[in-house]
Short mmCIF file of C-alpha atoms in Angstrom, two decimals:
data_model
loop_
_atom_site.label_atom_id
_atom_site.label_comp_id
_atom_site.label_asym_id
_atom_site.label_seq_id
_atom_site.Cartn_x
_atom_site.Cartn_y
_atom_site.Cartn_z
CA UNK I 1 -20.99 -20.05 2.95
CA UNK I 2 -21.98 -17.88 -0.10
CA UNK I 3 -25.66 -19.76 0.28
CA UNK I 4 -26.78 -17.47 3.47
CA UNK I 5 -27.31 -14.14 0.62
CA UNK I 6 -29.66 -16.34 -0.90
CA UNK I 7 -31.71 -17.25 2.24
CA UNK I 8 -35.30 -16.69 2.52
CA UNK I 9 -37.40 -16.95 5.27
CA UNK I 10 -38.92 -15.78 8.80
CA UNK I 11 -36.77 -18.39 10.87
CA UNK I 12 -35.37 -22.11 11.29
CA UNK I 13 -37.64 -24.62 10.91
CA UNK I 14 -35.10 -26.95 11.36
CA UNK I 15 -34.92 -26.92 14.89
CA UNK I 16 -38.07 -28.56 15.48
CA UNK I 17 -38.33 -30.70 12.54
CA UNK I 18 -35.76 -33.04 13.87
CA UNK I 19 -35.06 -34.84 10.49
CA UNK I 20 -32.44 -37.55 10.18
CA UNK I 21 -31.18 -40.16 7.78
CA UNK I 22 -33.27 -41.60 6.25
CA UNK I 23 -36.47 -39.42 5.75
CA UNK I 24 -38.56 -38.44 2.85
CA UNK I 25 -38.70 -34.38 3.79
CA UNK I 26 -41.50 -31.76 1.39
CA UNK I 27 -40.11 -27.99 1.97
CA UNK I 28 -43.21 -26.09 0.89
CA UNK I 29 -42.47 -22.47 -0.44
CA UNK I 30 -38.73 -23.72 -1.50
CA UNK I 31 -37.91 -20.58 -3.14
CA UNK I 32 -34.10 -21.02 -3.50
CA UNK I 33 -33.76 -24.33 -1.90
CA UNK I 34 -31.46 -23.03 1.15
CA UNK I 35 -33.61 -25.46 3.34
CA UNK I 36 -34.25 -27.88 1.09
CA UNK I 37 -30.81 -28.32 0.84
CA UNK I 38 -30.06 -28.09 4.29
CA UNK I 39 -32.21 -30.97 4.54
CA UNK I 40 -30.26 -33.16 1.68
CA UNK I 41 -27.83 -32.72 4.06
CA UNK I 42 -29.57 -34.67 6.68
CA UNK I 43 -31.34 -37.41 5.50
CA UNK I 44 -28.12 -38.79 3.38
CA UNK I 45 -28.25 -40.95 0.26
CA UNK I 46 -31.21 -42.85 1.44
CA UNK I 47 -33.27 -40.05 2.00
CA UNK I 48 -35.40 -37.62 -0.07
CA UNK I 49 -35.98 -34.05 -0.11
CA UNK I 50 -38.91 -32.45 -2.59
CA UNK I 51 -39.55 -28.44 -3.02
CA UNK I 52 -42.32 -27.25 -3.87
CA UNK I 53 -42.66 -23.93 -5.38
CA UNK I 54 -44.92 -21.11 -7.85
CA UNK I 55 -41.83 -19.56 -8.87
CA UNK I 56 -40.29 -21.15 -12.02
CA UNK I 57 -37.36 -19.24 -11.52
CA UNK I 58 -37.02 -20.17 -8.19
CA UNK I 59 -37.31 -23.99 -8.74
CA UNK I 60 -34.71 -22.91 -11.89
CA UNK I 61 -32.02 -21.63 -9.99
CA UNK I 62 -32.49 -24.38 -6.90
CA UNK I 63 -32.36 -27.46 -9.36
CA UNK I 64 -29.32 -26.18 -10.68
CA UNK I 65 -27.18 -25.80 -6.83
CA UNK I 66 -28.84 -28.99 -6.58
CA UNK I 67 -27.36 -30.39 -9.71
CA UNK I 68 -23.61 -28.54 -9.37
CA UNK I 69 -23.65 -30.33 -5.65
CA UNK I 70 -24.10 -33.37 -6.96
CA UNK I 71 -27.20 -34.05 -5.03
CA UNK I 72 -29.64 -36.52 -6.43
CA UNK I 73 -32.30 -37.06 -3.57
CA UNK I 74 -32.84 -33.56 -3.25
CA UNK I 75 -35.83 -32.53 -6.15
CA UNK I 76 -37.93 -29.08 -7.03
CA UNK I 77 -41.45 -29.41 -8.14
CA UNK I 78 -43.57 -26.86 -9.28
CA UNK I 79 -46.90 -26.60 -7.23
CA UNK I 80 -48.98 -24.78 -5.05
CA UNK I 81 -49.03 -25.35 -1.13
CA UNK I 82 -52.72 -25.43 -1.01
CA UNK I 83 -52.54 -28.25 -4.00
CA UNK I 84 -49.06 -29.60 -3.38
CA UNK I 85 -48.04 -32.32 -5.95
CA UNK I 86 -47.11 -35.32 -3.64
CA UNK I 87 -47.83 -38.45 -2.77
CA UNK I 88 -50.52 -38.73 -0.15
CA UNK I 89 -49.32 -40.84 3.02
CA UNK I 90 -45.53 -40.29 1.75
CA UNK I 91 -43.88 -37.63 3.85
CA UNK I 92 -42.22 -37.83 7.18
CA UNK I 93 -41.93 -33.89 6.84
CA UNK I 94 -42.83 -31.54 5.75
CA UNK I 95 -41.81 -28.28 6.36
CA UNK I 96 -42.01 -24.32 5.06
CA UNK I 97 -39.62 -21.14 5.76
CA UNK I 98 -41.69 -18.62 5.41
CA UNK I 99 -43.92 -19.39 2.03
CA UNK I 100 -46.68 -20.36 4.36
CA UNK I 101 -47.62 -16.91 5.54
CA UNK I 102 -48.65 -15.62 2.28
CA UNK I 103 -50.76 -18.66 1.36
CA UNK I 104 -54.48 -17.08 1.16
CA UNK I 105 -56.50 -20.62 2.16
CA UNK I 106 -54.44 -21.94 5.83
CA UNK I 107 -57.09 -24.59 6.31
CA UNK I 108 -57.54 -26.17 3.06
CA UNK I 109 -52.91 -26.08 3.09
CA UNK I 110 -53.13 -27.03 6.43
CA UNK I 111 -55.54 -30.47 5.52
CA UNK I 112 -53.15 -31.15 2.38
CA UNK I 113 -49.65 -30.99 4.73
CA UNK I 114 -52.04 -33.64 6.79
CA UNK I 115 -53.04 -35.25 3.38
CA UNK I 116 -49.42 -35.47 2.63
CA UNK I 117 -47.94 -36.84 6.07
CA UNK I 118 -47.65 -40.92 7.09
CA UNK I 119 -50.18 -41.43 9.26
CA UNK I 120 -48.98 -41.76 13.33
CA UNK I 121 -45.23 -40.31 12.52
CA UNK I 122 -45.59 -37.47 10.65
CA UNK I 123 -44.30 -34.33 11.57
CA UNK I 124 -44.51 -30.33 10.44
CA UNK I 125 -42.53 -27.58 11.35
CA UNK I 126 -43.42 -24.40 10.15
CA UNK I 127 -42.01 -21.18 10.77
CA UNK I 128 -44.28 -17.81 9.33
CA UNK I 129 -45.47 -14.67 11.16
CA UNK I 130 -49.34 -14.52 12.12
CA UNK I 131 -51.13 -11.96 13.95
CA UNK I 132 -51.87 -11.08 16.88
CA UNK I 133 -54.81 -8.47 16.70
CA UNK I 134 -56.94 -7.40 14.29
CA UNK I 135 -55.40 -4.65 11.50
CA UNK I 136 -56.48 -0.99 11.76
CA UNK I 137 -59.14 0.10 9.75
CA UNK I 138 -58.25 2.60 7.28
CA UNK I 139 -54.97 2.03 6.61
CA UNK I 140 -53.43 0.94 2.97
CA UNK I 141 -51.82 -2.32 4.74
CA UNK I 142 -49.17 -3.97 1.95
CA UNK I 143 -50.93 -7.47 1.07
CA UNK I 144 -49.41 -10.29 2.60
CA UNK I 145 -50.70 -8.45 6.03
CA UNK I 146 -54.15 -9.58 4.93
CA UNK I 147 -53.54 -13.39 4.70
CA UNK I 148 -51.51 -13.50 7.35
CA UNK I 149 -53.29 -16.21 10.04
CA UNK I 150 -54.75 -14.71 13.18
CA UNK I 151 -52.55 -15.64 16.24
CA UNK I 152 -56.17 -17.10 18.06
CA UNK I 153 -56.89 -19.48 15.21
CA UNK I 154 -53.82 -21.94 14.67
CA UNK I 155 -54.04 -24.29 17.42
CA UNK I 156 -58.03 -24.39 16.35
CA UNK I 157 -57.28 -24.88 12.34
CA UNK I 158 -54.31 -27.86 13.32
CA UNK I 159 -56.49 -29.81 15.72
CA UNK I 160 -59.31 -29.67 13.30
CA UNK I 161 -57.35 -31.12 10.36
CA UNK I 162 -56.12 -33.52 12.91
CA UNK I 163 -52.75 -32.31 14.23
CA UNK I 164 -51.89 -33.45 17.97
CA UNK I 165 -48.90 -32.90 19.80
CA UNK I 166 -49.46 -29.32 18.64
CA UNK I 167 -46.20 -27.12 20.10
CA UNK I 168 -45.99 -22.98 19.21
CA UNK I 169 -42.31 -21.34 20.10
CA UNK I 170 -43.69 -17.91 19.34
CA UNK I 171 -40.41 -15.17 18.99
CA UNK I 172 -42.32 -11.91 19.08
CA UNK I 173 -41.07 -8.46 17.69
CA UNK I 174 -39.83 -5.84 20.20
CA UNK I 175 -39.22 -2.57 19.17
CA UNK I 176 -37.65 -1.07 22.17
CA UNK I 177 -35.04 -3.99 21.91
CA UNK I 178 -35.11 -4.01 17.98
CA UNK I 179 -31.17 -3.34 16.47
CA UNK I 180 -30.81 -2.93 13.04
CA UNK I 181 -30.19 -6.09 11.10
CA UNK I 182 -27.08 -7.08 9.68
CA UNK I 183 -29.39 -8.94 6.12
CA UNK I 184 -31.83 -5.63 5.30
CA UNK I 185 -34.99 -7.36 5.81
CA UNK I 186 -38.81 -6.29 5.81
CA UNK I 187 -40.04 -5.11 8.99
CA UNK I 188 -42.33 -6.67 11.03
CA UNK I 189 -45.53 -4.85 11.57
CA UNK I 190 -46.50 -3.93 15.45
CA UNK I 191 -49.16 -6.79 16.16
CA UNK I 192 -47.30 -9.57 14.23
CA UNK I 193 -45.71 -12.41 15.39
CA UNK I 194 -43.33 -15.05 13.79
CA UNK I 195 -44.69 -18.41 14.76
CA UNK I 196 -43.16 -22.09 14.65
CA UNK I 197 -45.75 -24.78 14.25
CA UNK I 198 -44.00 -27.66 14.86
CA UNK I 199 -47.29 -30.72 15.29
CA UNK I 200 -47.33 -34.66 14.59
CA UNK I 201 -49.82 -36.07 12.28
CA UNK I 202 -52.03 -38.83 14.44
#
């Protein structure tokens, strides 16, 4: 419906998350709450979804949307992805659609995600942009490019944090075949790739 015009993100973390009824989900960098709302419809009345974001304005919009739809299993909290206000070992799935790209300390964020997840059964699904190569020195790159995680660091960092069963779905841009998008979006620079990370807590 109309929510499509409010959608923020770089991909579809729901595909790998495989959310089922009754689960507890955390959406990091939840923005206007579109992905969290989708997750709420999947967990049902016996499940719970918590959206976390640094923007008070976007949290307000997300809360109003949830209230207008009578979604009592959906909550939004102000918080930093590097210090999420969530109890340890209480979450079945942590997901993020785009917001993870801008986290300065990726290692700290992954450690916090691992802390939140239930032992042995917790899952992580992240859609974000990574760097495939070093940025050329001497150019003025957008500040967001400077915090994109190097692709080569993804698996080692996740492994060091305790994650297992790591799989990466790479969706590189193809400039030669790239079509003009129907909805305007920020371009992906050469040397970047959108990646969905799906992993399981050990």
